[in-house]
mmCIF file of N, CA and C in Angstrom:
data_model
loop_
_atom_site.group_PDB
_atom_site.id
_atom_site.type_symbol
_atom_site.label_atom_id
_atom_site.label_comp_id
_atom_site.label_asym_id
_atom_site.label_seq_id
_atom_site.Cartn_x
_atom_site.Cartn_y
_atom_site.Cartn_z
ATOM 1 N N MET Z 1 -1.928 -25.543 10.127
ATOM 2 C CA MET Z 1 -1.439 -24.172 10.226
ATOM 3 C C MET Z 1 0.081 -24.171 10.125
ATOM 4 N N SER Z 2 0.633 -23.222 9.406
ATOM 5 C CA SER Z 2 2.069 -23.151 9.170
ATOM 6 C C SER Z 2 2.807 -22.620 10.397
ATOM 7 N N ASP Z 3 4.031 -23.110 10.597
ATOM 8 C CA ASP Z 3 4.870 -22.616 11.682
ATOM 9 C C ASP Z 3 5.687 -21.402 11.268
ATOM 10 N N SER Z 4 5.665 -21.048 9.994
ATOM 11 C CA SER Z 4 6.444 -19.910 9.537
ATOM 12 C C SER Z 4 5.782 -18.612 9.996
ATOM 13 N N PRO Z 5 6.605 -17.600 10.287
ATOM 14 C CA PRO Z 5 6.054 -16.335 10.776
ATOM 15 C C PRO Z 5 5.265 -15.613 9.688
ATOM 16 N N LEU Z 6 4.356 -14.773 10.130
ATOM 17 C CA LEU Z 6 3.645 -13.911 9.187
ATOM 18 C C LEU Z 6 4.645 -12.953 8.557
ATOM 19 N N VAL Z 7 4.463 -12.689 7.287
ATOM 20 C CA VAL Z 7 5.348 -11.779 6.571
ATOM 21 C C VAL Z 7 4.603 -10.480 6.310
ATOM 22 N N VAL Z 8 5.207 -9.378 6.743
ATOM 23 C CA VAL Z 8 4.644 -8.050 6.544
ATOM 24 C C VAL Z 8 5.565 -7.288 5.601
ATOM 25 N N LEU Z 9 5.015 -6.815 4.494
ATOM 26 C CA LEU Z 9 5.763 -5.920 3.611
ATOM 27 C C LEU Z 9 5.392 -4.499 4.013
ATOM 28 N N TYR Z 10 6.357 -3.788 4.573
ATOM 29 C CA TYR Z 10 6.138 -2.429 5.063
ATOM 30 C C TYR Z 10 6.743 -1.464 4.049
ATOM 31 N N VAL Z 11 5.893 -0.710 3.374
ATOM 32 C CA VAL Z 11 6.325 0.204 2.320
ATOM 33 C C VAL Z 11 6.310 1.613 2.887
ATOM 34 N N GLU Z 12 7.493 2.117 3.193
ATOM 35 C CA GLU Z 12 7.645 3.400 3.881
ATOM 36 C C GLU Z 12 8.958 4.039 3.469
ATOM 37 N N ASP Z 13 8.891 5.280 2.993
ATOM 38 C CA ASP Z 13 10.103 5.956 2.531
ATOM 39 C C ASP Z 13 10.875 6.640 3.649
ATOM 40 N N ASN Z 14 10.268 6.863 4.787
ATOM 41 C CA ASN Z 14 10.949 7.503 5.900
ATOM 42 C C ASN Z 14 11.692 6.429 6.696
ATOM 43 N N ARG Z 15 13.005 6.477 6.633
ATOM 44 C CA ARG Z 15 13.842 5.452 7.275
ATOM 45 C C ARG Z 15 13.617 5.394 8.784
ATOM 46 N N ASP Z 16 13.435 6.558 9.430
ATOM 47 C CA ASP Z 16 13.193 6.571 10.873
ATOM 48 C C ASP Z 16 11.889 5.862 11.225
ATOM 49 N N HIS Z 17 10.842 6.106 10.443
ATOM 50 C CA HIS Z 17 9.560 5.433 10.682
ATOM 51 C C HIS Z 17 9.703 3.923 10.507
ATOM 52 N N ALA Z 18 10.429 3.525 9.473
ATOM 53 C CA ALA Z 18 10.617 2.096 9.210
ATOM 54 C C ALA Z 18 11.378 1.431 10.358
ATOM 55 N N GLN Z 19 12.440 2.063 10.846
ATOM 56 C CA GLN Z 19 13.202 1.501 11.956
ATOM 57 C C GLN Z 19 12.361 1.414 13.219
ATOM 58 N N LEU Z 20 11.562 2.442 13.473
ATOM 59 C CA LEU Z 20 10.687 2.447 14.641
ATOM 60 C C LEU Z 20 9.666 1.306 14.552
ATOM 61 N N PHE Z 21 9.081 1.128 13.389
ATOM 62 C CA PHE Z 21 8.110 0.057 13.197
ATOM 63 C C PHE Z 21 8.756 -1.310 13.418
ATOM 64 N N CYS Z 22 9.905 -1.523 12.823
ATOM 65 C CA CYS Z 22 10.592 -2.813 12.961
ATOM 66 C C CYS Z 22 10.965 -3.093 14.405
ATOM 67 N N ARG Z 23 11.439 -2.076 15.130
ATOM 68 C CA ARG Z 23 11.763 -2.261 16.553
ATOM 69 C C ARG Z 23 10.517 -2.596 17.361
ATOM 70 N N ALA Z 24 9.419 -1.912 17.058
ATOM 71 C CA ALA Z 24 8.170 -2.171 17.789
ATOM 72 C C ALA Z 24 7.696 -3.598 17.564
ATOM 73 N N VAL Z 25 7.780 -4.071 16.334
ATOM 74 C CA VAL Z 25 7.377 -5.453 16.033
ATOM 75 C C VAL Z 25 8.287 -6.424 16.772
ATOM 76 N N ASP Z 26 9.581 -6.173 16.764
ATOM 77 C CA ASP Z 26 10.519 -7.050 17.478
ATOM 78 C C ASP Z 26 10.213 -7.092 18.972
ATOM 79 N N ARG Z 27 9.962 -5.944 19.562
ATOM 80 C CA ARG Z 27 9.706 -5.884 21.006
ATOM 81 C C ARG Z 27 8.394 -6.556 21.386
ATOM 82 N N CYS Z 28 7.431 -6.507 20.501
ATOM 83 C CA CYS Z 28 6.137 -7.135 20.792
ATOM 84 C C CYS Z 28 6.191 -8.649 20.650
ATOM 85 N N ALA Z 29 7.199 -9.148 19.991
ATOM 86 C CA ALA Z 29 7.370 -10.595 19.784
ATOM 87 C C ALA Z 29 6.088 -11.226 19.253
ATOM 88 N N VAL Z 30 5.554 -10.649 18.185
ATOM 89 C CA VAL Z 30 4.302 -11.133 17.600
ATOM 90 C C VAL Z 30 4.522 -12.189 16.526
ATOM 91 N N GLY Z 31 5.754 -12.548 16.275
ATOM 92 C CA GLY Z 31 6.033 -13.598 15.299
ATOM 93 C C GLY Z 31 5.893 -13.156 13.866
ATOM 94 N N CYS Z 32 6.267 -11.920 13.592
ATOM 95 C CA CYS Z 32 6.214 -11.394 12.220
ATOM 96 C C CYS Z 32 7.619 -11.229 11.662
ATOM 97 N N ARG Z 33 7.708 -11.398 10.385
ATOM 98 C CA ARG Z 33 8.943 -11.104 9.655
ATOM 99 C C ARG Z 33 8.632 -9.881 8.804
ATOM 100 N N VAL Z 34 9.301 -8.770 9.094
ATOM 101 C CA VAL Z 34 9.046 -7.525 8.370
ATOM 102 C C VAL Z 34 10.042 -7.382 7.234
ATOM 103 N N GLN Z 35 9.510 -7.168 6.051
ATOM 104 C CA GLN Z 35 10.313 -6.833 4.875
ATOM 105 C C GLN Z 35 10.026 -5.373 4.566
ATOM 106 N N HIS Z 36 11.067 -4.564 4.460
ATOM 107 C CA HIS Z 36 10.891 -3.137 4.231
ATOM 108 C C HIS Z 36 11.192 -2.780 2.783
ATOM 109 N N ALA Z 37 10.290 -2.034 2.177
ATOM 110 C CA ALA Z 37 10.515 -1.461 0.846
ATOM 111 C C ALA Z 37 10.495 0.049 1.004
ATOM 112 N N GLU Z 38 11.544 0.711 0.519
ATOM 113 C CA GLU Z 38 11.681 2.142 0.769
ATOM 114 C C GLU Z 38 10.904 3.031 -0.189
ATOM 115 N N ASP Z 39 10.319 2.461 -1.209
ATOM 116 C CA ASP Z 39 9.476 3.255 -2.107
ATOM 117 C C ASP Z 39 8.565 2.329 -2.900
ATOM 118 N N GLY Z 40 7.685 2.924 -3.685
ATOM 119 C CA GLY Z 40 6.720 2.137 -4.438
ATOM 120 C C GLY Z 40 7.348 1.222 -5.477
ATOM 121 N N GLU Z 41 8.422 1.671 -6.096
ATOM 122 C CA GLU Z 41 9.083 0.846 -7.108
ATOM 123 C C GLU Z 41 9.683 -0.414 -6.476
ATOM 124 N N VAL Z 42 10.323 -0.255 -5.316
ATOM 125 C CA VAL Z 42 10.896 -1.405 -4.622
ATOM 126 C C VAL Z 42 9.781 -2.352 -4.171
ATOM 127 N N ALA Z 43 8.660 -1.796 -3.721
ATOM 128 C CA ALA Z 43 7.527 -2.638 -3.321
ATOM 129 C C ALA Z 43 7.038 -3.480 -4.494
ATOM 130 N N LEU Z 44 6.936 -2.872 -5.666
ATOM 131 C CA LEU Z 44 6.492 -3.621 -6.843
ATOM 132 C C LEU Z 44 7.516 -4.667 -7.254
ATOM 133 N N ASP Z 45 8.800 -4.333 -7.140
ATOM 134 C CA ASP Z 45 9.832 -5.334 -7.424
ATOM 135 C C ASP Z 45 9.686 -6.528 -6.480
ATOM 136 N N TYR Z 46 9.419 -6.257 -5.210
ATOM 137 C CA TYR Z 46 9.233 -7.337 -4.240
ATOM 138 C C TYR Z 46 8.010 -8.181 -4.618
ATOM 139 N N LEU Z 47 6.891 -7.527 -4.862
ATOM 140 C CA LEU Z 47 5.650 -8.246 -5.141
ATOM 141 C C LEU Z 47 5.713 -9.035 -6.447
ATOM 142 N N TYR Z 48 6.415 -8.493 -7.443
ATOM 143 C CA TYR Z 48 6.557 -9.186 -8.725
ATOM 144 C C TYR Z 48 7.803 -10.076 -8.776
ATOM 145 N N ARG Z 49 8.539 -10.136 -7.670
ATOM 146 C CA ARG Z 49 9.746 -10.969 -7.567
ATOM 147 C C ARG Z 49 10.778 -10.633 -8.649
ATOM 148 N N ARG Z 50 11.063 -9.344 -8.754
ATOM 149 C CA ARG Z 50 12.047 -8.885 -9.734
ATOM 150 C C ARG Z 50 13.369 -8.568 -9.049
ATOM 151 N N GLY Z 51 14.445 -8.718 -9.814
ATOM 152 C CA GLY Z 51 15.769 -8.346 -9.324
ATOM 153 C C GLY Z 51 16.172 -9.105 -8.084
ATOM 154 N N ARG Z 52 16.597 -8.375 -7.073
ATOM 155 C CA ARG Z 52 17.098 -9.014 -5.848
ATOM 156 C C ARG Z 52 16.023 -9.786 -5.082
ATOM 157 N N PHE Z 53 14.758 -9.610 -5.439
ATOM 158 C CA PHE Z 53 13.657 -10.277 -4.735
ATOM 159 C C PHE Z 53 13.193 -11.564 -5.427
ATOM 160 N N ALA Z 54 13.968 -12.075 -6.341
ATOM 161 C CA ALA Z 54 13.557 -13.224 -7.152
ATOM 162 C C ALA Z 54 13.476 -14.532 -6.364
ATOM 163 N N ARG Z 55 14.123 -14.614 -5.217
ATOM 164 C CA ARG Z 55 14.150 -15.871 -4.453
ATOM 165 C C ARG Z 55 13.037 -15.899 -3.405
ATOM 166 N N PRO Z 56 11.967 -16.684 -3.628
ATOM 167 C CA PRO Z 56 10.853 -16.752 -2.676
ATOM 168 C C PRO Z 56 11.272 -17.184 -1.268
ATOM 169 N N ALA Z 57 12.300 -17.994 -1.154
ATOM 170 C CA ALA Z 57 12.746 -18.429 0.174
ATOM 171 C C ALA Z 57 13.255 -17.254 1.000
ATOM 172 N N ASP Z 58 13.892 -16.292 0.330
ATOM 173 C CA ASP Z 58 14.421 -15.114 1.018
ATOM 174 C C ASP Z 58 13.385 -13.997 1.123
ATOM 175 N N TYR Z 59 12.474 -13.925 0.170
ATOM 176 C CA TYR Z 59 11.478 -12.854 0.105
ATOM 177 C C TYR Z 59 10.096 -13.459 -0.150
ATOM 178 N N PRO Z 60 9.513 -14.074 0.884
ATOM 179 C CA PRO Z 60 8.230 -14.760 0.687
ATOM 180 C C PRO Z 60 7.084 -13.792 0.413
ATOM 181 N N GLU Z 61 6.028 -14.339 -0.161
ATOM 182 C CA GLU Z 61 4.828 -13.540 -0.414
ATOM 183 C C GLU Z 61 4.309 -12.993 0.914
ATOM 184 N N PRO Z 62 3.967 -11.711 0.950
ATOM 185 C CA PRO Z 62 3.517 -11.135 2.221
ATOM 186 C C PRO Z 62 2.110 -11.579 2.600
ATOM 187 N N ASP Z 63 1.895 -11.647 3.909
ATOM 188 C CA ASP Z 63 0.561 -11.890 4.448
ATOM 189 C C ASP Z 63 -0.184 -10.569 4.627
ATOM 190 N N LEU Z 64 0.589 -9.489 4.790
ATOM 191 C CA LEU Z 64 0.041 -8.154 4.986
ATOM 192 C C LEU Z 64 0.957 -7.151 4.310
ATOM 193 N N VAL Z 65 0.371 -6.201 3.601
ATOM 194 C CA VAL Z 65 1.125 -5.102 3.005
ATOM 195 C C VAL Z 65 0.672 -3.815 3.686
ATOM 196 N N LEU Z 66 1.608 -3.137 4.364
ATOM 197 C CA LEU Z 66 1.351 -1.823 4.939
ATOM 198 C C LEU Z 66 1.936 -0.814 3.968
ATOM 199 N N LEU Z 67 1.083 -0.020 3.367
ATOM 200 C CA LEU Z 67 1.468 0.816 2.232
ATOM 201 C C LEU Z 67 1.216 2.281 2.525
ATOM 202 N N ASP Z 68 2.261 3.079 2.509
ATOM 203 C CA ASP Z 68 2.147 4.520 2.700
ATOM 204 C C ASP Z 68 1.534 5.142 1.444
ATOM 205 N N PHE Z 69 0.784 6.225 1.608
ATOM 206 C CA PHE Z 69 0.213 6.932 0.457
ATOM 207 C C PHE Z 69 1.275 7.701 -0.310
ATOM 208 N N LYS Z 70 2.073 8.462 0.420
ATOM 209 C CA LYS Z 70 3.040 9.366 -0.210
ATOM 210 C C LYS Z 70 4.401 8.690 -0.279
ATOM 211 N N LEU Z 71 4.773 8.274 -1.486
ATOM 212 C CA LEU Z 71 6.032 7.573 -1.703
ATOM 213 C C LEU Z 71 6.735 8.148 -2.923
ATOM 214 N N PRO Z 72 8.067 8.091 -2.956
ATOM 215 C CA PRO Z 72 8.771 8.480 -4.169
ATOM 216 C C PRO Z 72 8.610 7.425 -5.268
ATOM 217 N N ARG Z 73 8.887 7.806 -6.471
ATOM 218 C CA ARG Z 73 8.833 6.969 -7.685
ATOM 219 C C ARG Z 73 7.410 6.573 -8.016
ATOM 220 N N PHE Z 74 6.840 5.611 -7.304
ATOM 221 C CA PHE Z 74 5.436 5.234 -7.459
ATOM 222 C C PHE Z 74 4.758 5.467 -6.117
ATOM 223 N N ASP Z 75 3.684 6.262 -6.098
ATOM 224 C CA ASP Z 75 3.020 6.500 -4.821
ATOM 225 C C ASP Z 75 2.112 5.326 -4.462
ATOM 226 N N GLY Z 76 1.477 5.417 -3.307
ATOM 227 C CA GLY Z 76 0.649 4.328 -2.817
ATOM 228 C C GLY Z 76 -0.461 3.931 -3.767
ATOM 229 N N LEU Z 77 -1.062 4.909 -4.451
ATOM 230 C CA LEU Z 77 -2.128 4.585 -5.398
ATOM 231 C C LEU Z 77 -1.588 3.854 -6.620
ATOM 232 N N ASP Z 78 -0.401 4.227 -7.061
ATOM 233 C CA ASP Z 78 0.217 3.509 -8.184
ATOM 234 C C ASP Z 78 0.472 2.049 -7.809
ATOM 235 N N VAL Z 79 0.968 1.834 -6.591
ATOM 236 C CA VAL Z 79 1.231 0.470 -6.128
ATOM 237 C C VAL Z 79 -0.090 -0.289 -5.992
ATOM 238 N N LEU Z 80 -1.093 0.371 -5.430
ATOM 239 C CA LEU Z 80 -2.402 -0.255 -5.283
ATOM 240 C C LEU Z 80 -2.962 -0.676 -6.643
ATOM 241 N N ALA Z 81 -2.863 0.200 -7.626
ATOM 242 C CA ALA Z 81 -3.363 -0.124 -8.965
ATOM 243 C C ALA Z 81 -2.596 -1.303 -9.563
ATOM 244 N N ALA Z 82 -1.275 -1.326 -9.375
ATOM 245 C CA ALA Z 82 -0.468 -2.429 -9.906
ATOM 246 C C ALA Z 82 -0.828 -3.743 -9.228
ATOM 247 N N ILE Z 83 -1.091 -3.692 -7.927
ATOM 248 C CA ILE Z 83 -1.505 -4.894 -7.205
ATOM 249 C C ILE Z 83 -2.820 -5.403 -7.784
ATOM 250 N N ALA Z 84 -3.758 -4.486 -7.998
ATOM 251 C CA ALA Z 84 -5.074 -4.870 -8.514
ATOM 252 C C ALA Z 84 -4.992 -5.409 -9.934
ATOM 253 N N LEU Z 85 -4.243 -4.731 -10.782
ATOM 254 C CA LEU Z 85 -4.168 -5.116 -12.194
ATOM 255 C C LEU Z 85 -3.308 -6.353 -12.413
ATOM 256 N N GLY Z 86 -2.263 -6.505 -11.607
ATOM 257 C CA GLY Z 86 -1.324 -7.595 -11.827
ATOM 258 C C GLY Z 86 -1.608 -8.850 -11.046
ATOM 259 N N GLY Z 87 -2.559 -8.774 -10.130
ATOM 260 C CA GLY Z 87 -2.881 -9.952 -9.348
ATOM 261 C C GLY Z 87 -1.784 -10.370 -8.385
ATOM 262 N N VAL Z 88 -0.877 -9.463 -8.073
ATOM 263 C CA VAL Z 88 0.176 -9.788 -7.116
ATOM 264 C C VAL Z 88 -0.337 -9.579 -5.706
ATOM 265 N N ALA Z 89 0.361 -10.074 -4.752
ATOM 266 C CA ALA Z 89 0.039 -10.005 -3.330
ATOM 267 C C ALA Z 89 -0.994 -11.041 -2.940
ATOM 268 N N GLY Z 90 -1.438 -11.851 -3.891
ATOM 269 C CA GLY Z 90 -2.313 -12.985 -3.583
ATOM 270 C C GLY Z 90 -3.411 -12.659 -2.604
ATOM 271 N N SER Z 91 -3.398 -13.345 -1.487
ATOM 272 C CA SER Z 91 -4.440 -13.161 -0.485
ATOM 273 C C SER Z 91 -3.984 -12.244 0.645
ATOM 274 N N ALA Z 92 -2.931 -11.510 0.429
ATOM 275 C CA ALA Z 92 -2.411 -10.627 1.471
ATOM 276 C C ALA Z 92 -3.423 -9.549 1.815
ATOM 277 N N GLY Z 93 -3.465 -9.208 3.096
ATOM 278 C CA GLY Z 93 -4.234 -8.046 3.513
ATOM 279 C C GLY Z 93 -3.485 -6.801 3.096
ATOM 280 N N LEU Z 94 -4.196 -5.719 2.928
ATOM 281 C CA LEU Z 94 -3.575 -4.471 2.480
ATOM 282 C C LEU Z 94 -4.102 -3.335 3.314
ATOM 283 N N LEU Z 95 -3.196 -2.565 3.904
ATOM 284 C CA LEU Z 95 -3.565 -1.426 4.713
ATOM 285 C C LEU Z 95 -2.818 -0.211 4.185
ATOM 286 N N LEU Z 96 -3.568 0.787 3.736
ATOM 287 C CA LEU Z 96 -2.983 2.044 3.285
ATOM 288 C C LEU Z 96 -2.891 2.972 4.485
ATOM 289 N N VAL Z 97 -1.716 3.554 4.689
ATOM 290 C CA VAL Z 97 -1.522 4.403 5.854
ATOM 291 C C VAL Z 97 -1.077 5.788 5.426
ATOM 292 N N GLY Z 98 -1.451 6.776 6.237
ATOM 293 C CA GLY Z 98 -1.038 8.143 5.984
ATOM 294 C C GLY Z 98 -1.894 9.119 6.764
ATOM 295 N N ARG Z 99 -1.366 10.321 6.947
ATOM 296 C CA ARG Z 99 -2.123 11.357 7.642
ATOM 297 C C ARG Z 99 -3.354 11.719 6.830
ATOM 298 N N PRO Z 100 -4.463 12.010 7.502
ATOM 299 C CA PRO Z 100 -5.685 12.354 6.773
ATOM 300 C C PRO Z 100 -5.492 13.498 5.773
ATOM 301 N N SER Z 101 -4.657 14.478 6.110
ATOM 302 C CA SER Z 101 -4.458 15.611 5.199
ATOM 303 C C SER Z 101 -3.695 15.217 3.942
ATOM 304 N N LEU Z 102 -2.999 14.075 3.962
ATOM 305 C CA LEU Z 102 -2.223 13.636 2.808
ATOM 306 C C LEU Z 102 -2.921 12.556 1.998
ATOM 307 N N ARG Z 103 -4.040 12.063 2.488
ATOM 308 C CA ARG Z 103 -4.730 10.995 1.783
ATOM 309 C C ARG Z 103 -5.302 11.499 0.476
ATOM 310 N N PRO Z 104 -5.165 10.732 -0.576
ATOM 311 C CA PRO Z 104 -5.796 11.114 -1.834
ATOM 312 C C PRO Z 104 -7.305 10.988 -1.706
ATOM 313 N N SER Z 105 -8.005 11.725 -2.526
ATOM 314 C CA SER Z 105 -9.463 11.647 -2.495
ATOM 315 C C SER Z 105 -9.984 11.869 -3.902
ATOM 316 N N GLY Z 106 -11.281 11.868 -4.020
ATOM 317 C CA GLY Z 106 -11.906 12.155 -5.300
ATOM 318 C C GLY Z 106 -11.743 11.040 -6.304
ATOM 319 N N PRO Z 107 -11.803 11.404 -7.594
ATOM 320 C CA PRO Z 107 -11.796 10.393 -8.655
ATOM 321 C C PRO Z 107 -10.560 9.504 -8.659
ATOM 322 N N GLN Z 108 -9.396 10.048 -8.326
ATOM 323 C CA GLN Z 108 -8.165 9.254 -8.341
ATOM 324 C C GLN Z 108 -8.266 8.091 -7.356
ATOM 325 N N LEU Z 109 -8.708 8.373 -6.136
ATOM 326 C CA LEU Z 109 -8.844 7.324 -5.135
ATOM 327 C C LEU Z 109 -9.976 6.376 -5.503
ATOM 328 N N THR Z 110 -11.087 6.913 -5.939
ATOM 329 C CA THR Z 110 -12.237 6.091 -6.316
ATOM 330 C C THR Z 110 -11.873 5.111 -7.412
ATOM 331 N N ASP Z 111 -11.165 5.581 -8.436
ATOM 332 C CA ASP Z 111 -10.752 4.709 -9.535
ATOM 333 C C ASP Z 111 -9.806 3.604 -9.059
ATOM 334 N N ALA Z 112 -8.817 3.970 -8.242
ATOM 335 C CA ALA Z 112 -7.856 2.974 -7.755
ATOM 336 C C ALA Z 112 -8.553 1.926 -6.898
ATOM 337 N N LEU Z 113 -9.465 2.354 -6.050
ATOM 338 C CA LEU Z 113 -10.176 1.405 -5.197
ATOM 339 C C LEU Z 113 -11.111 0.519 -6.004
ATOM 340 N N ALA Z 114 -11.753 1.088 -7.007
ATOM 341 C CA ALA Z 114 -12.646 0.289 -7.846
ATOM 342 C C ALA Z 114 -11.866 -0.811 -8.561
ATOM 343 N N ARG Z 115 -10.668 -0.481 -9.049
ATOM 344 C CA ARG Z 115 -9.851 -1.477 -9.734
ATOM 345 C C ARG Z 115 -9.360 -2.557 -8.773
ATOM 346 N N SER Z 116 -9.177 -2.181 -7.511
ATOM 347 C CA SER Z 116 -8.620 -3.136 -6.552
ATOM 348 C C SER Z 116 -9.680 -3.974 -5.851
ATOM 349 N N GLY Z 117 -10.916 -3.503 -5.857
ATOM 350 C CA GLY Z 117 -11.968 -4.202 -5.130
ATOM 351 C C GLY Z 117 -11.924 -3.925 -3.634
ATOM 352 N N LEU Z 118 -11.174 -2.904 -3.209
ATOM 353 C CA LEU Z 118 -11.050 -2.572 -1.793
ATOM 354 C C LEU Z 118 -12.011 -1.464 -1.396
ATOM 355 N N GLU Z 119 -12.226 -1.349 -0.107
ATOM 356 C CA GLU Z 119 -13.050 -0.291 0.449
ATOM 357 C C GLU Z 119 -12.199 0.538 1.399
ATOM 358 N N VAL Z 120 -12.622 1.786 1.629
ATOM 359 C CA VAL Z 120 -11.937 2.650 2.580
ATOM 360 C C VAL Z 120 -12.597 2.504 3.937
ATOM 361 N N LYS Z 121 -11.789 2.223 4.929
ATOM 362 C CA LYS Z 121 -12.229 2.218 6.319
ATOM 363 C C LYS Z 121 -11.340 3.220 7.030
ATOM 364 N N SER Z 122 -11.854 4.408 7.258
ATOM 365 C CA SER Z 122 -11.058 5.476 7.833
ATOM 366 C C SER Z 122 -11.012 5.355 9.353
ATOM 367 N N LEU Z 123 -9.851 5.549 9.915
ATOM 368 C CA LEU Z 123 -9.658 5.536 11.356
ATOM 369 C C LEU Z 123 -9.014 6.860 11.735
ATOM 370 N N GLU Z 124 -9.752 7.659 12.433
ATOM 371 C CA GLU Z 124 -9.267 8.973 12.839
ATOM 372 C C GLU Z 124 -8.743 8.906 14.284
ATOM 373 N N ARG Z 125 -7.997 9.907 14.690
ATOM 374 C CA ARG Z 125 -7.424 9.960 16.048
ATOM 375 C C ARG Z 125 -8.507 9.833 17.109
ATOM 376 N N ALA Z 126 -9.644 10.471 16.911
ATOM 377 C CA ALA Z 126 -10.734 10.407 17.876
ATOM 378 C C ALA Z 126 -11.229 8.962 18.058
ATOM 379 N N ASP Z 127 -11.202 8.166 16.981
ATOM 380 C CA ASP Z 127 -11.608 6.760 17.071
ATOM 381 C C ASP Z 127 -10.658 5.983 17.979
ATOM 382 N N VAL Z 128 -9.373 6.251 17.851
ATOM 383 C CA VAL Z 128 -8.374 5.565 18.667
ATOM 384 C C VAL Z 128 -8.507 6.009 20.124
ATOM 385 N N ASP Z 129 -8.644 7.318 20.355
ATOM 386 C CA ASP Z 129 -8.783 7.829 21.711
ATOM 387 C C ASP Z 129 -10.022 7.261 22.398
ATOM 388 N N ALA Z 130 -11.118 7.119 21.656
ATOM 389 C CA ALA Z 130 -12.364 6.620 22.229
ATOM 390 C C ALA Z 130 -12.264 5.157 22.629
ATOM 391 N N ARG Z 131 -11.406 4.415 21.965
ATOM 392 C CA ARG Z 131 -11.258 2.985 22.263
ATOM 393 C C ARG Z 131 -10.328 2.739 23.441
ATOM 394 N N GLY Z 132 -9.593 3.785 23.838
ATOM 395 C CA GLY Z 132 -8.709 3.707 25.006
ATOM 396 C C GLY Z 132 -7.636 2.763 24.857
#
């Protein structure tokens, strides 16, 4: 087992949310290294190692990608499709996040998920409350 920390690529355009997430991870001392991408285009640059992300030592492959649905430039579904088609993100886990009212649905989501080989596991507020 590797001694290097887990790498989380957190794709979130809201700077306040990103800072809150990073602080929470730091306070929990869970041994994660969070890399933040502020939009879908930056996330793809990271995953494809383009531009400033070309050095794997500085920007390692993520173990987990937390991906917001609503993003500027390329939205979460665009990033998901690129991950599926390009084979990037290797064996990383992928979690799409967003409010239920903002989640894509219908053929657009079905097509993106079919290309990625992923399934939807919805977690609603009532599920969290019930688990205490």
